[in-house]
């Protein structure tokens, strides 16, 4: 049979390192629901460019849904139940998303994942995320589940120290990655997004990270 160039890839599982697993195309069949929910969230809690404690404005635009949302300002990073822009709680996390994230975590060996925070990142061409660790969550034994939508990106996955040269992992629309175990505190980032246009999202990449923060 001739391969159909317009058919998405079949799902597959790629172990990256102990605790880190790429679930290729795990979210593809849920793309419409995910995008509709992102739209609904951003109507209540618009994307914004946060300022780091050092005074730099992030090139990634962010918002959140769930009981807790990740925020940054001159005083530091934290999880907050209230959106500081508007003073209201973050929009609820749609239950089907929490369930999809839990299924992904289980596929990577983390049973019982119950996220209470979903950080939504928006990238445009040129947007990058410099190497960092995620350590603002209360229980660092809980994994993080990330879902990529829209334009492809090159993810940088480093080691436990900033000095280790990161490897490059391409992430495409529909890919899901679970980060737990020893990989949970590894440095990571995203290289500047390349120009392009995605059929559903245009010149944009959206990444959702599901966390158990509280
Ligand atoms: C590896 N987001 O929001 S998702 C972040 O594509 C973040 O928007 C990137 O890093 C993005 O903090 C990467 C993949 C990811 C998320 C959390 C991790 C990788 C991780 C935590 C530990 C190790
Ligand atoms: Fe991160």
Coordinates of C-alpha atoms and ligand atoms in Angstrom, one line a residue:
X1 CA 0.0 0.0 0.0
X2 CA 1.3 3.5 -0.7
X3 CA 1.9 5.6 2.4
X4 CA -0.6 8.5 2.8
X5 CA 1.4 11.6 3.2
X6 CA -1.6 13.4 4.9
X7 CA -2.3 10.7 7.5
X8 CA -0.8 11.4 10.9
X9 CA 1.9 8.9 12.2
X10 CA 0.7 6.0 14.2
X11 CA 1.2 6.2 18.0
X12 CA 4.5 4.9 19.3
X13 CA 6.5 4.9 22.6
X14 CA 10.1 6.1 22.7
X15 CA 11.9 5.8 26.1
X16 CA 14.3 8.8 26.3
X17 CA 16.0 8.2 29.6
X18 CA 14.9 6.5 32.9
X19 CA 11.6 8.3 33.8
X20 CA 11.2 10.1 30.5
X21 CA 9.0 8.7 27.7
X22 CA 7.9 10.2 24.4
X23 CA 4.4 9.0 23.4
X24 CA 4.4 10.0 19.8
X25 CA 0.9 11.1 18.6
X26 CA -0.8 10.1 21.9
X27 CA -2.9 13.3 21.8
X28 CA -3.6 13.5 18.0
X29 CA -7.1 12.0 18.2
X30 CA -8.0 14.6 20.9
X31 CA -6.7 17.7 19.0
X32 CA -10.0 19.3 18.4
X33 CA -11.2 19.0 22.0
X34 CA -7.8 20.2 23.3
X35 CA -7.8 23.3 21.0
X36 CA -11.4 24.1 21.9
X37 CA -10.5 24.0 25.6
X38 CA -7.5 26.2 25.1
X39 CA -9.7 28.7 23.4
X40 CA -12.2 28.6 26.2
X41 CA -9.5 29.0 28.9
X42 CA -7.9 31.9 27.1
X43 CA -11.2 33.7 26.9
X44 CA -11.3 33.8 30.7
X45 CA -7.5 34.0 31.3
X46 CA -5.8 35.5 28.3
X47 CA -2.2 34.6 27.3
X48 CA 0.3 37.0 28.8
X49 CA 4.1 37.5 28.9
X50 CA 5.3 37.1 32.5
X51 CA 8.3 38.9 34.0
X52 CA 11.0 36.8 35.6
X53 CA 12.4 37.7 39.1
X54 CA 15.4 39.1 37.2
X55 CA 13.2 41.6 35.4
X56 CA 13.2 39.9 31.9
X57 CA 9.9 39.5 30.0
X58 CA 9.5 35.9 28.8
X59 CA 9.1 35.4 25.1
X60 CA 6.7 32.5 25.8
X61 CA 3.1 33.7 26.4
X62 CA 1.4 31.7 29.3
X63 CA -1.8 31.1 31.0
X64 CA -3.2 28.3 33.2
X65 CA -6.2 26.2 34.0
X66 CA -6.8 24.1 37.1
X67 CA -6.9 24.7 40.8
X68 CA -3.4 26.1 40.7
X69 CA -1.5 28.2 38.1
X70 CA 2.2 28.9 37.7
X71 CA 3.1 32.5 37.8
X72 CA 6.2 34.6 37.8
X73 CA 6.9 38.2 38.8
X74 CA 9.6 40.3 40.3
X75 CA 9.1 38.6 43.7
X76 CA 9.7 35.1 42.3
X77 CA 8.0 32.0 40.8
X78 CA 5.0 30.4 42.5
X79 CA 1.8 28.5 42.1
X80 CA -1.3 30.6 42.8
X81 CA -5.0 29.7 42.9
X82 CA -5.8 33.2 41.7
X83 CA -5.0 34.7 38.3
X84 CA -3.1 37.9 39.3
X85 CA -4.5 39.5 36.1
X86 CA -8.2 39.8 37.0
X87 CA -8.0 38.5 40.5
X88 CA -10.2 35.4 39.9
X89 CA -9.5 31.7 40.1
X90 CA -8.0 30.1 37.0
X91 CA -10.6 28.4 34.7
X92 CA -11.2 24.8 35.8
X93 CA -9.2 22.0 34.2
X94 CA -11.5 20.1 31.8
X95 CA -11.9 16.6 33.3
X96 CA -11.2 14.8 30.0
X97 CA -7.8 16.5 29.9
X98 CA -6.9 15.4 33.4
X99 CA -8.0 11.9 32.3
X100 CA -5.9 12.0 29.1
X101 CA -2.8 13.2 31.1
X102 CA -3.4 10.4 33.7
X103 CA -3.6 7.8 30.9
X104 CA -0.3 9.1 29.4
X105 CA 1.4 9.0 32.8
X106 CA 0.1 5.5 33.4
X107 CA 1.5 4.4 29.9
X108 CA 4.9 5.6 31.2
X109 CA 4.6 3.7 34.5
X110 CA 3.2 6.4 36.8
X111 CA -0.2 5.3 38.1
X112 CA -2.6 7.5 39.9
X113 CA -1.5 10.9 38.4
X114 CA -4.0 13.5 39.4
X115 CA -2.9 16.9 38.0
X116 CA -4.2 20.1 39.7
X117 CA -2.4 22.5 37.4
X118 CA -2.1 22.9 33.7
X119 CA 0.3 25.5 32.4
X120 CA -0.4 26.5 28.8
X121 CA 2.5 27.9 26.8
X122 CA 2.2 29.7 23.5
X123 CA 5.2 30.0 21.1
X124 CA 5.4 32.1 17.9
X125 CA 8.3 31.9 15.5
X126 CA 11.4 33.1 17.3
X127 CA 10.0 32.3 20.8
X128 CA 12.3 30.2 23.0
X129 CA 12.5 28.9 26.5
X130 CA 15.9 28.9 28.0
X131 CA 17.3 25.9 30.0
X132 CA 15.6 25.6 33.4
X133 CA 14.4 23.1 36.0
X134 CA 10.8 22.7 37.2
X135 CA 11.0 22.6 40.9
X136 CA 8.1 24.8 42.2
X137 CA 5.8 21.8 42.7
X138 CA 5.4 20.4 46.2
X139 CA 6.1 16.7 45.5
X140 CA 8.8 16.3 43.0
X141 CA 8.1 12.5 42.8
X142 CA 5.0 13.4 40.7
X143 CA 5.7 13.4 37.0
X144 CA 4.9 16.2 34.5
X145 CA 3.0 15.4 31.3
X146 CA 3.4 17.7 28.3
X147 CA 1.3 17.8 25.2
X148 CA 2.5 19.6 22.0
X149 CA 0.1 21.2 19.5
X150 CA 0.7 23.2 16.3
X151 CA 4.2 24.0 14.9
X152 CA 7.0 21.5 15.6
X153 CA 9.7 22.5 18.1
X154 CA 13.1 21.2 19.1
X155 CA 13.2 20.4 22.7
X156 CA 16.4 20.5 24.7
X157 CA 16.8 17.8 27.3
X158 CA 19.8 18.1 29.5
X159 CA 21.0 16.5 32.7
X160 CA 20.9 17.0 36.4
X161 CA 23.3 19.9 36.1
X162 CA 23.3 22.9 33.8
X163 CA 26.7 21.9 32.5
X164 CA 25.6 18.7 30.7
X165 CA 25.2 19.3 27.0
X166 CA 21.5 18.9 26.2
X167 CA 20.3 16.5 23.6
X168 CA 17.8 17.6 21.0
X169 CA 14.3 16.0 20.8
X170 CA 12.0 17.1 18.0
X171 CA 8.4 17.4 19.2
X172 CA 5.5 17.5 16.8
X173 CA 1.7 18.2 16.9
X174 CA 0.1 15.5 19.0
X175 CA 3.2 14.3 20.8
X176 CA 3.0 13.7 24.5
X177 CA 6.0 13.4 26.9
X178 CA 6.0 12.1 30.4
X179 CA 8.8 13.3 32.7
X180 CA 9.2 11.6 36.0
X181 CA 11.7 9.6 38.1
X182 CA 15.3 10.7 37.7
X183 CA 14.4 12.9 34.6
X184 CA 12.0 15.0 36.7
X185 CA 14.7 17.5 37.7
X186 CA 16.7 17.6 34.5
X187 CA 17.4 20.9 32.9
X188 CA 15.4 21.5 29.7
X189 CA 14.3 24.2 27.3
X190 CA 13.0 24.9 23.8
X191 CA 15.1 26.2 20.9
X192 CA 13.7 29.3 19.0
X193 CA 10.6 28.2 17.1
X194 CA 11.1 28.1 13.3
X195 CA 8.9 30.0 10.9
X196 CA 6.0 27.9 9.6
X197 CA 2.3 27.5 9.4
X198 CA 0.3 24.7 10.9
X199 CA -3.0 23.7 9.3
X200 CA -4.9 24.1 12.5
X201 CA -2.9 26.7 14.5
X202 CA -1.2 28.9 12.0
X203 CA 2.1 30.4 13.1
X204 CA 1.8 29.1 16.6
X205 CA 2.9 26.2 18.9
X206 CA 0.9 25.4 22.1
X207 CA 2.3 23.3 24.8
X208 CA 0.3 22.1 27.8
X209 CA 2.0 20.8 30.9
X210 CA 0.0 18.9 33.4
X211 CA 1.3 19.0 37.0
X212 CA 0.5 18.0 40.5
X213 CA 1.6 21.2 42.1
X214 CA -0.1 21.3 45.4
Ligands
LIG1 C1 11.6 17.8 31.6 N1 7.7 23.7 28.8 O1 6.5 24.7 30.9 S1 7.5 20.8 27.8 C2 7.7 24.3 31.1 O2 7.5 23.0 25.4 C3 8.4 23.7 29.9 O3 6.6 24.5 26.6 C4 8.4 23.3 27.6 O4 9.5 23.4 30.1 C5 7.4 23.6 26.4 O5 8.2 24.3 32.2 C6 8.8 21.9 27.6 C7 8.4 19.4 28.4 C8 8.9 19.4 29.8 C9 8.1 19.9 30.8 C10 8.5 19.8 32.1 C11 9.7 19.1 32.4 C12 10.0 18.7 30.1 C13 10.4 18.5 31.4 C14 10.1 18.8 33.7 C15 11.3 18.1 34.0 C16 12.0 17.6 32.9
LIG2 FE1 10.0 23.3 32.2

